[in-house]
mmCIF file of C-alpha atoms and ligand atoms in Angstrom:
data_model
loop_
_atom_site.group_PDB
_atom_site.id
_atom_site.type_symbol
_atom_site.label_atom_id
_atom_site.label_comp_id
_atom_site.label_asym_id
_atom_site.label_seq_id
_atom_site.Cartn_x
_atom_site.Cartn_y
_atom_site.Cartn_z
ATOM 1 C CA UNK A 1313 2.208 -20.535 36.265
ATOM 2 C CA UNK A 1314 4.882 -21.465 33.547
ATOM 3 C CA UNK A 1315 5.075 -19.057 30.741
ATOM 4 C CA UNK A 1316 6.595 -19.882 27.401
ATOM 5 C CA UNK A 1317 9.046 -16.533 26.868
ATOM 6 C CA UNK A 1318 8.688 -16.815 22.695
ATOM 7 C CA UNK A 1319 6.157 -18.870 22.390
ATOM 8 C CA UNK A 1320 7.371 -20.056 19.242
ATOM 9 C CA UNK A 1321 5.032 -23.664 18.958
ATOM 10 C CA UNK A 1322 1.891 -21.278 19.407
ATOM 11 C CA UNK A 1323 3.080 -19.454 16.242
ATOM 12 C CA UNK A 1324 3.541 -22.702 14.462
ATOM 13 C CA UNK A 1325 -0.422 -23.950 15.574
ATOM 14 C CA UNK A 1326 -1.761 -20.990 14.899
ATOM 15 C CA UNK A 1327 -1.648 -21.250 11.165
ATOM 16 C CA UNK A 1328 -0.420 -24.698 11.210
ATOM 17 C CA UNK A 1329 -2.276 -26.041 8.359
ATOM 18 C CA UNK A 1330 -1.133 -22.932 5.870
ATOM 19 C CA UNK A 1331 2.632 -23.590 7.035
ATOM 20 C CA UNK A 1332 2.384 -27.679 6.400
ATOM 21 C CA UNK A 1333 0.852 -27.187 2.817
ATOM 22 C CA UNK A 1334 3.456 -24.531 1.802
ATOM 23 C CA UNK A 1335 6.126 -26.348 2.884
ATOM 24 C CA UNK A 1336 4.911 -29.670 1.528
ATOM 25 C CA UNK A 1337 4.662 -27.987 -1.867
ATOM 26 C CA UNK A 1338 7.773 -26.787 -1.937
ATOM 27 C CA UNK A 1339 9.489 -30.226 -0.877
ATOM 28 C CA UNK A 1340 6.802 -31.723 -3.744
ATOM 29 C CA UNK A 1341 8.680 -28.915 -6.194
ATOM 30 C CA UNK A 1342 12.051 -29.846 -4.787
ATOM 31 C CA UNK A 1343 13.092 -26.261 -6.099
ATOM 32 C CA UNK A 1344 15.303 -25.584 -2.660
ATOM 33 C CA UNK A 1345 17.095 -22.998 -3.931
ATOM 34 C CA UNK A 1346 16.081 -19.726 -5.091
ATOM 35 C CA UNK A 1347 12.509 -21.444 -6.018
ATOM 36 C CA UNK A 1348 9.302 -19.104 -6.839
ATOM 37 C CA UNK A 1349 8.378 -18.550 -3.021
ATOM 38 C CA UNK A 1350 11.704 -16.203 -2.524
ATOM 39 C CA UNK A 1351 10.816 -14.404 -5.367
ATOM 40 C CA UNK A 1352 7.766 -13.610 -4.241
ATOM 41 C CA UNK A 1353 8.613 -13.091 -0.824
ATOM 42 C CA UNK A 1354 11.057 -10.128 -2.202
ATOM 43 C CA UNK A 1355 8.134 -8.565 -3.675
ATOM 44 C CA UNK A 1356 6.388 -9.232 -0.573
ATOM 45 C CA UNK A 1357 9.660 -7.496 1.910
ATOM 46 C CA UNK A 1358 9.782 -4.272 -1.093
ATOM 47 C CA UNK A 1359 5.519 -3.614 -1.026
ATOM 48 C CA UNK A 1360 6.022 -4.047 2.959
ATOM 49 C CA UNK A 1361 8.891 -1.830 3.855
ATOM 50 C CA UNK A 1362 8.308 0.457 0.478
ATOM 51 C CA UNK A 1363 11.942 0.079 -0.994
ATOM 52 C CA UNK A 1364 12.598 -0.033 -4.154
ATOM 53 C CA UNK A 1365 14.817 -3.345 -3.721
ATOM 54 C CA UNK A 1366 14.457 -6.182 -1.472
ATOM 55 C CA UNK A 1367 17.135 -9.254 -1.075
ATOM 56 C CA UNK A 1368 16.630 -12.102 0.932
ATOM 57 C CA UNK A 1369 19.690 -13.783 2.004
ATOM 58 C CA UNK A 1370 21.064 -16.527 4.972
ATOM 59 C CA UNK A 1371 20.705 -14.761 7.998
ATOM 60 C CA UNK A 1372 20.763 -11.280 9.704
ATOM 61 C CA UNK A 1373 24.780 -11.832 9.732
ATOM 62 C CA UNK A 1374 24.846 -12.403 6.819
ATOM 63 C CA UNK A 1375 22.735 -9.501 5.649
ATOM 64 C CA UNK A 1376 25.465 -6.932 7.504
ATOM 65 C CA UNK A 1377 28.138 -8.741 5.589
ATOM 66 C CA UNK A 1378 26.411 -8.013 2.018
ATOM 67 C CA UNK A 1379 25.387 -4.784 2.904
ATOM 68 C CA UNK A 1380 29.260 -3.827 3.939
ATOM 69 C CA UNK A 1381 30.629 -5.715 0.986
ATOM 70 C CA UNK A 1382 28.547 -3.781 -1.430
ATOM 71 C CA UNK A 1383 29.999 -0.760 -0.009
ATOM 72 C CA UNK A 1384 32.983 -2.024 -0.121
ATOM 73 C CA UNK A 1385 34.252 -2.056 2.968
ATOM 74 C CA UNK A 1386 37.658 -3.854 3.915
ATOM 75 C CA UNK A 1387 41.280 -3.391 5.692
ATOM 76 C CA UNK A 1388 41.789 -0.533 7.175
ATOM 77 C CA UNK A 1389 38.381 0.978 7.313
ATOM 78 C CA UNK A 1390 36.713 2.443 9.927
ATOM 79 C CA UNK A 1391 33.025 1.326 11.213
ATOM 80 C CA UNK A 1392 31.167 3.486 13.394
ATOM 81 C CA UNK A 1393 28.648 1.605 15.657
ATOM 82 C CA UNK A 1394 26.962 0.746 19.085
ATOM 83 C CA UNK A 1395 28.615 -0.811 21.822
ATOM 84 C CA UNK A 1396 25.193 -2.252 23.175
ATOM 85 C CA UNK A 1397 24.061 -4.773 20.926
ATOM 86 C CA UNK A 1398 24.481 -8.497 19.556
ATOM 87 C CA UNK A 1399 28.029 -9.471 18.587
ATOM 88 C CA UNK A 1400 26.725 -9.922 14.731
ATOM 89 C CA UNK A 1401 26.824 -6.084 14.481
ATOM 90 C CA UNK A 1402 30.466 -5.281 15.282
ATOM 91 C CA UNK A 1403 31.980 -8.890 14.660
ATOM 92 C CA UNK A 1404 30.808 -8.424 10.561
ATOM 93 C CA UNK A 1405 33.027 -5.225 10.756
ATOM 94 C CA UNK A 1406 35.870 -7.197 12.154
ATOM 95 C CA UNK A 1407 35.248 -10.062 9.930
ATOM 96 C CA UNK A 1408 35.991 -7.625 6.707
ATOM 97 C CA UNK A 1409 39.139 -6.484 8.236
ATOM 98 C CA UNK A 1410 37.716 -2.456 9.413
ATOM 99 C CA UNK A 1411 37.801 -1.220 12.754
ATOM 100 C CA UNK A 1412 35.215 -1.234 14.565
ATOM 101 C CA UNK A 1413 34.315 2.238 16.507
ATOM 102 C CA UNK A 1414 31.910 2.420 19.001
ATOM 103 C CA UNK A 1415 30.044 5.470 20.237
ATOM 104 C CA UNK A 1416 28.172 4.943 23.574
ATOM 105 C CA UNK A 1417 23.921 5.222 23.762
ATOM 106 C CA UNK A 1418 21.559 7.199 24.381
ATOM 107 C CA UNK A 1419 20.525 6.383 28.100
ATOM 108 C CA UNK A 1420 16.328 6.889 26.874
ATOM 109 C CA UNK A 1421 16.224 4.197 23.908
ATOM 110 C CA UNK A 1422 19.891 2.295 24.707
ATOM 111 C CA UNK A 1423 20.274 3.178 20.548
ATOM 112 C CA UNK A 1424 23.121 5.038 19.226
ATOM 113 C CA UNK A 1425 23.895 8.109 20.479
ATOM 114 C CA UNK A 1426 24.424 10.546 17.263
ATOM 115 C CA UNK A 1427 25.206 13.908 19.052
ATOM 116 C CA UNK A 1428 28.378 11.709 20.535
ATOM 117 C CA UNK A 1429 29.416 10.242 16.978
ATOM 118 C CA UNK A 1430 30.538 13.347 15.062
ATOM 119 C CA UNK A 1431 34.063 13.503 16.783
ATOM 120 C CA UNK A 1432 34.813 10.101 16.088
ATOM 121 C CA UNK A 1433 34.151 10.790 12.221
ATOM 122 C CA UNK A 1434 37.923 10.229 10.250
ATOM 123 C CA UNK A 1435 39.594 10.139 7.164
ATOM 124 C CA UNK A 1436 38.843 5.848 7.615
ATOM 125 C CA UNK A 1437 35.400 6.165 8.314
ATOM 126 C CA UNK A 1438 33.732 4.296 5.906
ATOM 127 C CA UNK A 1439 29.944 4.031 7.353
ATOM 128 C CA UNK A 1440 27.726 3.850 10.499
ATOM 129 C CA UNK A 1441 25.712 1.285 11.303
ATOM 130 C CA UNK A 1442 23.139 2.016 13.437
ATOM 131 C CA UNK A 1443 21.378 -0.383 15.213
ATOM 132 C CA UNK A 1444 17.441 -0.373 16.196
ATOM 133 C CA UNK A 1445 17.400 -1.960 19.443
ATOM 134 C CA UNK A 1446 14.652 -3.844 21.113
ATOM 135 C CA UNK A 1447 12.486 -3.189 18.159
ATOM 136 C CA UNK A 1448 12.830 0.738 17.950
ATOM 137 C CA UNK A 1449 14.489 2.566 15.466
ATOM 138 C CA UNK A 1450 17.679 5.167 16.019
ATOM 139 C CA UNK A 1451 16.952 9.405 15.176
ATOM 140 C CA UNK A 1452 17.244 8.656 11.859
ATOM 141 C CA UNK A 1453 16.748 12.178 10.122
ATOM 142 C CA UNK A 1454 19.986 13.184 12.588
ATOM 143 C CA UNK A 1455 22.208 10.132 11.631
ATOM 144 C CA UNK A 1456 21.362 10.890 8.093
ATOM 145 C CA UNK A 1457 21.931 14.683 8.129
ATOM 146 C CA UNK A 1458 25.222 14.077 9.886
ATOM 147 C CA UNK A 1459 26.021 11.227 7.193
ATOM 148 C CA UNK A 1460 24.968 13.422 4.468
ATOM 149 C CA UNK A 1461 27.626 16.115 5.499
ATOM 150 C CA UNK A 1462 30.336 13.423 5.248
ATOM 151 C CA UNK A 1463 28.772 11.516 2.342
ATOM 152 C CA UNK A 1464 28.955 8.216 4.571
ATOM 153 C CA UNK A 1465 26.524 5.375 4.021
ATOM 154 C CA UNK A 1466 24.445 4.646 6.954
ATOM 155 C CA UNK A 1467 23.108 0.713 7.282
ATOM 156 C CA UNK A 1468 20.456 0.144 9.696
ATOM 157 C CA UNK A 1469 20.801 -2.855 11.406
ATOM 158 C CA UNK A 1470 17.090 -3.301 11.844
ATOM 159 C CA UNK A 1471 17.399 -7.296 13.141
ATOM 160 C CA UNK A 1472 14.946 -6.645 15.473
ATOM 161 C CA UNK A 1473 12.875 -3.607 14.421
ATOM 162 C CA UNK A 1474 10.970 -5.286 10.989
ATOM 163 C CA UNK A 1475 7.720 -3.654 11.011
ATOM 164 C CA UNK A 1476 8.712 -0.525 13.484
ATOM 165 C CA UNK A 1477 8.054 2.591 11.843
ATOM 166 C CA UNK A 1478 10.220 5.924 12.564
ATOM 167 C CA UNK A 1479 7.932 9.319 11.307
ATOM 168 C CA UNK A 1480 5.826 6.673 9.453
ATOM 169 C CA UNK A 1481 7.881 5.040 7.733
ATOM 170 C CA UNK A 1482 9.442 2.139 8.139
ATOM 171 C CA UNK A 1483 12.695 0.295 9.152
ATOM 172 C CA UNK A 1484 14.450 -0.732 7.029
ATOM 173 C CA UNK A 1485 14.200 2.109 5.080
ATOM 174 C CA UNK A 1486 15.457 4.832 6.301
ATOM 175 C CA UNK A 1487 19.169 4.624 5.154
ATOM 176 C CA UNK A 1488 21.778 3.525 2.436
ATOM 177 C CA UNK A 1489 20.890 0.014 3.589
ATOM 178 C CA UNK A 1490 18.103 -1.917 5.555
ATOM 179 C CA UNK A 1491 19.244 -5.152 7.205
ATOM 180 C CA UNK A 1492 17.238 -7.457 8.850
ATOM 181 C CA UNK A 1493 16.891 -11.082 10.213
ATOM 182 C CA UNK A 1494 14.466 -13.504 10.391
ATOM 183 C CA UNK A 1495 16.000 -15.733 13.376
ATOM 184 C CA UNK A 1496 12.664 -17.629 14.860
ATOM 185 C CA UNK A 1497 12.952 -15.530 18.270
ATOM 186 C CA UNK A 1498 13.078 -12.365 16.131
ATOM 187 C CA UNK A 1499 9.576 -10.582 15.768
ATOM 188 C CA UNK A 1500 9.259 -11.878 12.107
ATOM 189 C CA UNK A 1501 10.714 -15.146 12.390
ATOM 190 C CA UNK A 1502 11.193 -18.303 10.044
ATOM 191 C CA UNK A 1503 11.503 -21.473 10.883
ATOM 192 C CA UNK A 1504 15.593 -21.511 10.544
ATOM 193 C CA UNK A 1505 17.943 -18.817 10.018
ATOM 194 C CA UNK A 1506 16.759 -15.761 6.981
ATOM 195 C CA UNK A 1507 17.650 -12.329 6.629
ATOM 196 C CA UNK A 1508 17.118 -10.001 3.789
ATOM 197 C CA UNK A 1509 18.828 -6.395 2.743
ATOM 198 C CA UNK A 1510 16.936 -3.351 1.427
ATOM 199 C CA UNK A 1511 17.975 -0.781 -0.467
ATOM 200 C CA UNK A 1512 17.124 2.261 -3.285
ATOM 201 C CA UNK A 1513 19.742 2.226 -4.735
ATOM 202 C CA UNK A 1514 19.603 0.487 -7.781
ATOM 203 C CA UNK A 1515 24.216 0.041 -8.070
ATOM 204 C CA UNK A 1516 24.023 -1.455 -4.458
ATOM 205 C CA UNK A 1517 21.152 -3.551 -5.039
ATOM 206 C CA UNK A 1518 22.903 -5.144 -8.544
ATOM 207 C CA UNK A 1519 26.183 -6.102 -6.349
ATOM 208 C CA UNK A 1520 24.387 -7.164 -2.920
ATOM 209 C CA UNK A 1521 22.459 -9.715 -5.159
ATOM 210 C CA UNK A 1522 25.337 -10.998 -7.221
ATOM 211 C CA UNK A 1523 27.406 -10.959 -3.588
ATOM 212 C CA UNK A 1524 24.502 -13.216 -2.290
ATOM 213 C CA UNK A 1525 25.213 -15.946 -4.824
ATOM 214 C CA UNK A 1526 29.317 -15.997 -4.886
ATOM 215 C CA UNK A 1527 29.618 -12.574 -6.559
ATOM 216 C CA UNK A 1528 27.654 -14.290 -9.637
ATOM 217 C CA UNK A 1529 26.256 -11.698 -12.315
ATOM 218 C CA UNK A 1530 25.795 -14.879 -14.695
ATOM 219 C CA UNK A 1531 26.495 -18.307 -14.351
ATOM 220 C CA UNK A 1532 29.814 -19.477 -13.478
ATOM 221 C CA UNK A 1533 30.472 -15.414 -14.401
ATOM 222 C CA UNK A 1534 31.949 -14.133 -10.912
ATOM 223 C CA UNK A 1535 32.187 -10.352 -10.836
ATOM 224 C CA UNK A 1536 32.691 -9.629 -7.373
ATOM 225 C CA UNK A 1537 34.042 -11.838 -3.949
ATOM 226 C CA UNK A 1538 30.471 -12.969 -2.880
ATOM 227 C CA UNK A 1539 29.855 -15.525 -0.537
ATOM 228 C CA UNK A 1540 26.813 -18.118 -0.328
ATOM 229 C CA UNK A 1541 24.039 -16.622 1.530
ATOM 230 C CA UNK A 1542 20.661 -17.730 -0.268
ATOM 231 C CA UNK A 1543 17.552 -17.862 2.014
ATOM 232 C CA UNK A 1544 16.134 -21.348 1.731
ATOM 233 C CA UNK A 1545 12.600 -21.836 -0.611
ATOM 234 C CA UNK A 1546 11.095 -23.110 2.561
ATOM 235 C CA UNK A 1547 11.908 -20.307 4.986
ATOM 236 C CA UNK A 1548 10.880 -17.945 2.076
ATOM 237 C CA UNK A 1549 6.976 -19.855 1.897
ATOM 238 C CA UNK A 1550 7.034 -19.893 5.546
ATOM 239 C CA UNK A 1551 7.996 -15.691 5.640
ATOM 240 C CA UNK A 1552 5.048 -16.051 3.377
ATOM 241 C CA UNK A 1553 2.526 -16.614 5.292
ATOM 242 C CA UNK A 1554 3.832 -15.117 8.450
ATOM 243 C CA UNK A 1555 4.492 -11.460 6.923
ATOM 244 C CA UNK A 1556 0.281 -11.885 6.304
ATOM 245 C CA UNK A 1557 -0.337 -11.977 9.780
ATOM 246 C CA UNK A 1558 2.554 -9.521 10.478
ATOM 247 C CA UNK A 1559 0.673 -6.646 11.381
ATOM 248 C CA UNK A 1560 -1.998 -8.664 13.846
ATOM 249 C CA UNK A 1561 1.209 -9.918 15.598
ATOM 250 C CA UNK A 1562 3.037 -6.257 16.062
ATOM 251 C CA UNK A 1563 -0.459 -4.862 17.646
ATOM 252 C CA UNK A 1564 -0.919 -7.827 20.075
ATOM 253 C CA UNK A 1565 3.182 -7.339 21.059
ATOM 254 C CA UNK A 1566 2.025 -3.350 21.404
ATOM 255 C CA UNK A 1567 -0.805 -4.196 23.766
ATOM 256 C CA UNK A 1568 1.487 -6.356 25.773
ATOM 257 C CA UNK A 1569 4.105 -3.986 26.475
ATOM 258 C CA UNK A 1570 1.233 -1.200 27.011
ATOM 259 C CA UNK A 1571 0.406 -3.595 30.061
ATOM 260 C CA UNK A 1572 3.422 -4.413 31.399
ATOM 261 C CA UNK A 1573 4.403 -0.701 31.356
ATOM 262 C CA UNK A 1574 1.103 0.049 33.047
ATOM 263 C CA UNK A 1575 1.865 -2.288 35.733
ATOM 264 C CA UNK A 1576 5.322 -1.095 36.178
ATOM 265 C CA UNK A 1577 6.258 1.892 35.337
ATOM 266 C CA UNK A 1578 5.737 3.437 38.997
ATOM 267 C CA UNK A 1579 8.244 0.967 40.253
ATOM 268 C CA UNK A 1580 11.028 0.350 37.575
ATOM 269 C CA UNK A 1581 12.463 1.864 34.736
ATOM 270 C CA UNK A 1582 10.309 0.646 31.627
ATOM 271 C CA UNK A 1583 10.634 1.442 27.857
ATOM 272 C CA UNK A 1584 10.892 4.553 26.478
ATOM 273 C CA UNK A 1585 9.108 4.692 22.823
ATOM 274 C CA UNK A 1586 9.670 7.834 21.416
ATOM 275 C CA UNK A 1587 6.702 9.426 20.618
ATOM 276 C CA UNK A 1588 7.601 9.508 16.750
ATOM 277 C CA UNK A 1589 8.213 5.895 17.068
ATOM 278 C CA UNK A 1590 6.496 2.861 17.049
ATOM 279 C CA UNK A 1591 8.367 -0.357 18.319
ATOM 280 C CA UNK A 1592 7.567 -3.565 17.234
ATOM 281 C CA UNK A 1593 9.304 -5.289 20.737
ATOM 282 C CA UNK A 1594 11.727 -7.107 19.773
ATOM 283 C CA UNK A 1595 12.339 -7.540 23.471
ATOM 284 C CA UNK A 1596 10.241 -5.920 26.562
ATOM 285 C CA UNK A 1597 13.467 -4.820 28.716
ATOM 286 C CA UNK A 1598 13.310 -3.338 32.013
ATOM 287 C CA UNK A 1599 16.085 -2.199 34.061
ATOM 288 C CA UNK A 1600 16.128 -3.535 38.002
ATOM 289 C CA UNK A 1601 18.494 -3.756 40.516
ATOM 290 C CA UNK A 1602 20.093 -6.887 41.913
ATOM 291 C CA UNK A 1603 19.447 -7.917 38.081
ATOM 292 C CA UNK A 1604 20.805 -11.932 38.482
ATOM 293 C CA UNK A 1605 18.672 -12.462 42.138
ATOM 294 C CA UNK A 1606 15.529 -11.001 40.280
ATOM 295 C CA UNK A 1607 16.433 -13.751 37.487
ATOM 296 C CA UNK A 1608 17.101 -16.444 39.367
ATOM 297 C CA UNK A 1609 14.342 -15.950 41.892
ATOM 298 C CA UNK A 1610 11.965 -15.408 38.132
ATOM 299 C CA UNK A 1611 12.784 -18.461 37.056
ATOM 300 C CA UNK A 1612 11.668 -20.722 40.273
ATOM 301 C CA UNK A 1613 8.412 -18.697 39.937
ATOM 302 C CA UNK A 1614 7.823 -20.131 36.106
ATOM 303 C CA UNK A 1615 9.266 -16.666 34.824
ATOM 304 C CA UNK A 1616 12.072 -17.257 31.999
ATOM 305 C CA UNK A 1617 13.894 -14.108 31.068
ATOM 306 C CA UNK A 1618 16.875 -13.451 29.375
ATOM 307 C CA UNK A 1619 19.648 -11.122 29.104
ATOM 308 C CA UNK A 1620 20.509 -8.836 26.659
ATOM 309 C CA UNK A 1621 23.070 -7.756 26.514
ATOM 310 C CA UNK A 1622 25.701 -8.496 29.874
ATOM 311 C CA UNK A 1623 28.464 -7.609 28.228
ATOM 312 C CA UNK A 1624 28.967 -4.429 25.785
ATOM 313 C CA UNK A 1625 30.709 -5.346 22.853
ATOM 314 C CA UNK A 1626 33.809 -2.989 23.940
ATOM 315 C CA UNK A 1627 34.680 -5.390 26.818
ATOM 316 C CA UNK A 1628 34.048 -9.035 25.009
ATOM 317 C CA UNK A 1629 37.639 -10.537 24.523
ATOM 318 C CA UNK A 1630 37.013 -11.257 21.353
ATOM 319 C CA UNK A 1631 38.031 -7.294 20.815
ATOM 320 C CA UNK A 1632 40.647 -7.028 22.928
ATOM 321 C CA UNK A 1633 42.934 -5.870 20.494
ATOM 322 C CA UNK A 1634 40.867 -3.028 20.087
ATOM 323 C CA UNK A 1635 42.178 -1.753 23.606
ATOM 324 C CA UNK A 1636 39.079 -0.215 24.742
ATOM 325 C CA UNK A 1637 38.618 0.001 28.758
ATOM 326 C CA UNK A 1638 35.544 -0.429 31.400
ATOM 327 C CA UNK A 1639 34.400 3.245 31.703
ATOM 328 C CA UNK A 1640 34.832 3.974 28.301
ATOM 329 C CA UNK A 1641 30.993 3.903 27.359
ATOM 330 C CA UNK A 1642 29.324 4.342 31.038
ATOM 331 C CA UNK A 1643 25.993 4.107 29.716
ATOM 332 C CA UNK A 1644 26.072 1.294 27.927
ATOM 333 C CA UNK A 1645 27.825 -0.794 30.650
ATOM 334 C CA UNK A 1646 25.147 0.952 33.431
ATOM 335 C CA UNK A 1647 22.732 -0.840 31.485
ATOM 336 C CA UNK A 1648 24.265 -4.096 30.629
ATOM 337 C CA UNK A 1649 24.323 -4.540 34.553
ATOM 338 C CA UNK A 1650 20.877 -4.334 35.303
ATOM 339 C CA UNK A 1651 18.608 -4.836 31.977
ATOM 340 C CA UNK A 1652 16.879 -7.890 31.691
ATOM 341 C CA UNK A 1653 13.754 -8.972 29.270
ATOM 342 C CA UNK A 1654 10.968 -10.237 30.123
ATOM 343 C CA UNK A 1655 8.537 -12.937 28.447
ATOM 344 C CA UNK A 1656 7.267 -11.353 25.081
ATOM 345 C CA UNK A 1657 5.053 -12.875 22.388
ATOM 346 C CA UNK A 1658 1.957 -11.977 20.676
ATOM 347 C CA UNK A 1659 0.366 -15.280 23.026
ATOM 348 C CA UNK A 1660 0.272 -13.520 26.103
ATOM 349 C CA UNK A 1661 -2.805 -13.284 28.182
ATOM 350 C CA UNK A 1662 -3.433 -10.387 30.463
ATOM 351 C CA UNK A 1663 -3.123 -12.928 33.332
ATOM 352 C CA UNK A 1664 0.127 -14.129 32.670
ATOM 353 C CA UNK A 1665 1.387 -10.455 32.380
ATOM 354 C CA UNK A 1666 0.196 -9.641 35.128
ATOM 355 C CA UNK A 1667 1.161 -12.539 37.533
ATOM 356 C CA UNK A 1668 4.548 -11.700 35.536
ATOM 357 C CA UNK A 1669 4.534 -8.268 36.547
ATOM 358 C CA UNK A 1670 3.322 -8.784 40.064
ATOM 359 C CA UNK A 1671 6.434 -11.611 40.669
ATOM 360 C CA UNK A 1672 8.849 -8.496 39.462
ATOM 361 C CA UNK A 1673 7.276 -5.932 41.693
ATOM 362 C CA UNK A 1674 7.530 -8.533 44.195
ATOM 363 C CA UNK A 1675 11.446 -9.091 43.971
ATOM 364 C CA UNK A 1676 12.590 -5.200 43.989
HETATM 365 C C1 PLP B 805 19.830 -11.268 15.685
HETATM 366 C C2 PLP B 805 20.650 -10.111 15.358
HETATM 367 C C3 PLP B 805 21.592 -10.141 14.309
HETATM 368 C C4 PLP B 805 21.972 -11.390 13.581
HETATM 369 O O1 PLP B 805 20.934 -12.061 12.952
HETATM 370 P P1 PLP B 805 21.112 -13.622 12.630
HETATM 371 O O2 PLP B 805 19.955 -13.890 11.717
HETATM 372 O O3 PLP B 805 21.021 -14.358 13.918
HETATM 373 O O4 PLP B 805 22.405 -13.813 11.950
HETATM 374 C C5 PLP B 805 22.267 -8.967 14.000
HETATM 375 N N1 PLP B 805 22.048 -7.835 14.688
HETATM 376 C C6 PLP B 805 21.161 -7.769 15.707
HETATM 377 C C7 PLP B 805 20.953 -6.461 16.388
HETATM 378 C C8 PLP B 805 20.451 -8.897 16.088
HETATM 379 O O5 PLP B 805 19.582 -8.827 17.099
#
């Protein structure tokens, strides 16, 4: 067997004739930038997530950055986040000149761990991001009851968790700020880069907009520092049509990893979906020993995986300077050394997960 890990040119056929006319009519229109389609993908993102504002913008990067800026945070701030998670999430603190802070995770869900977080809280803190891994979103009510006590804005970095819900409602909002992206690998993907912010707050909402287009509040009028971080007209007709499907894609992802945990579970450690939760699986990560033999060996049997994350964001060079140590976050670095993902896509047969599964089992 060879199995496609995203699957991303079934997506494509599957509605193939919906995406070609939308994005011939915008090409037809030539309106590029900001045309009709992102407007009415915004409505779209606010009637889907139930926020009062929604903002598309360039990417899920790009999304932290606005939702920061707005905020206002710069030199000599502190961030509190995750050490187990893609760069984006800490390097966007860096970027603005704060500190990044990172609390280790909760060994369960690999999110944030908020009882550990409190201590770290200073007169610098500025925010915590929190960041809903895999698909699955952080104890919310917690983060936002200890937030609350120090009036700190909480951002959710919900890049992979579009569509997950938390006590029935959903990500994205559940804090100050929503964040998400709309990378093609990402559950809800475009065909390029996207992202989009969500908020209630109407002050936040004004600036992250005006940020979005060079700090802009009316033509040539700059107001703010912004930066250019429109989402394309075409990526916003393609987000479309996609966020139409959306739901039919999250419940074939939910059957999938119901399999795969059904196959595995006796042997390995599998997921753990809280039980307020619902995940839309980002990424179906398991934990196994002898992680880069299991991955290799995968790969000759037409298995791709991928890793993420190898390396917690405490020991990437890049934050050196921060002087954090190995042992610093044991959890998070346990799991960096043995997680690995498997194949996950709403194109999955039973077959494949299962010949999938069996190859694992097979290697451990
Ligand atoms: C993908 C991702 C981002 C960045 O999104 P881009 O659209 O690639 O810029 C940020 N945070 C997390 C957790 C991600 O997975």
């Amino acid at each position: 067997m060879n199995i496609d890990f995203a699957n991303l040119p079934k997506a494509y056929a599957k509605h193939k004739e919906e995406y070609d006319s939308a994005i011939n009519s915008v090409v037809k229109s030539s309106a590029f930038i900001m045309g009709a389609e992102v407007g009415v993908l915004e409505e779209n993102l606010k009637s889907y997530t139930g926020t009062k504002h929604a903002i598309s913008c360039s990417n899920g990067t790009d999304a932290l950055l606005l939702a920061m800026m707005s905020i206002g945070i710069g030199q000599g701030d502190e961030v509190i986040t995750t050490p187990f998670t893609f760069i984006a999430t800490a390097e966007t603190i860096a970027f603005l000149g704060a500190k990044p802070v990172f609390v280790d995770i909760d060994e369960s869900t690999y999110n944030i761990d908020i009882d550990k977080i409190e201590c770290l809280i200073t007169k610098k803190t500025k925010a915590i991001i929190s960041v809903s891994l895999f698909g699955q979103v952080a104890e919310m009510d917690e983060l936002n009851y200890l937030a609350l006590k120090y009036k700190l804005p909480v951002i959710e970095d919900g890049a992979q968790s579009f569509g997950a819900t938390y006590r029935g409602k959903k990500s994205c909002n559940l804090s100050t700020i929503g964040t998400t992206s709309f990378f093609p690998a990402k559950p809800l993907g475009c065909f390029g880069d996207g992202g989009a912010v969500f908020t209630n707050d109407d002050e936040l909402s004004n600036k992250m907009k005006a940020m979005r287009v060079h700090g802009q509040t009316k033509r040539y009028h700059h107001k703010y520092i912004g930066m250019g971080g429109r989402l394309d007209t075409i990526q916003a007709a393609v987000l479309n049509i996609k966020l139409k499907y959306y739901d039919e894609d999250i419940l074939l992802r939910q059957n999938i990893a119901k399999l795969y945990t059904g196959f595995l579970s006796k042997r390995i450690k599998t997921p753990t979906v809280l039980h307020h939760n619902t995940s839309v699986w980002a990424q179906y990560s398991v934990l196994v020993p002898n992680r880069d033999y299991v991955q290799q060996e995968l790969k000759k049997r037409g298995v791709p995986t991928a890793v993420h994350y190898p390396v917690p964001l405490h020991l990437q060079e890049c934050f050196n300077y921060l002087e954090y140590k190995k042992g610093d976050f044991p959890i998070s670095e346990k799991v960096a050394k043995s997680i690995i993902s498997l194949p996950m896509n709403p194109f999955l047969s039973e077959e494949e997960v299962i010949y999938i599964s069996e190859q694992l089992l097979d290697l451990i």
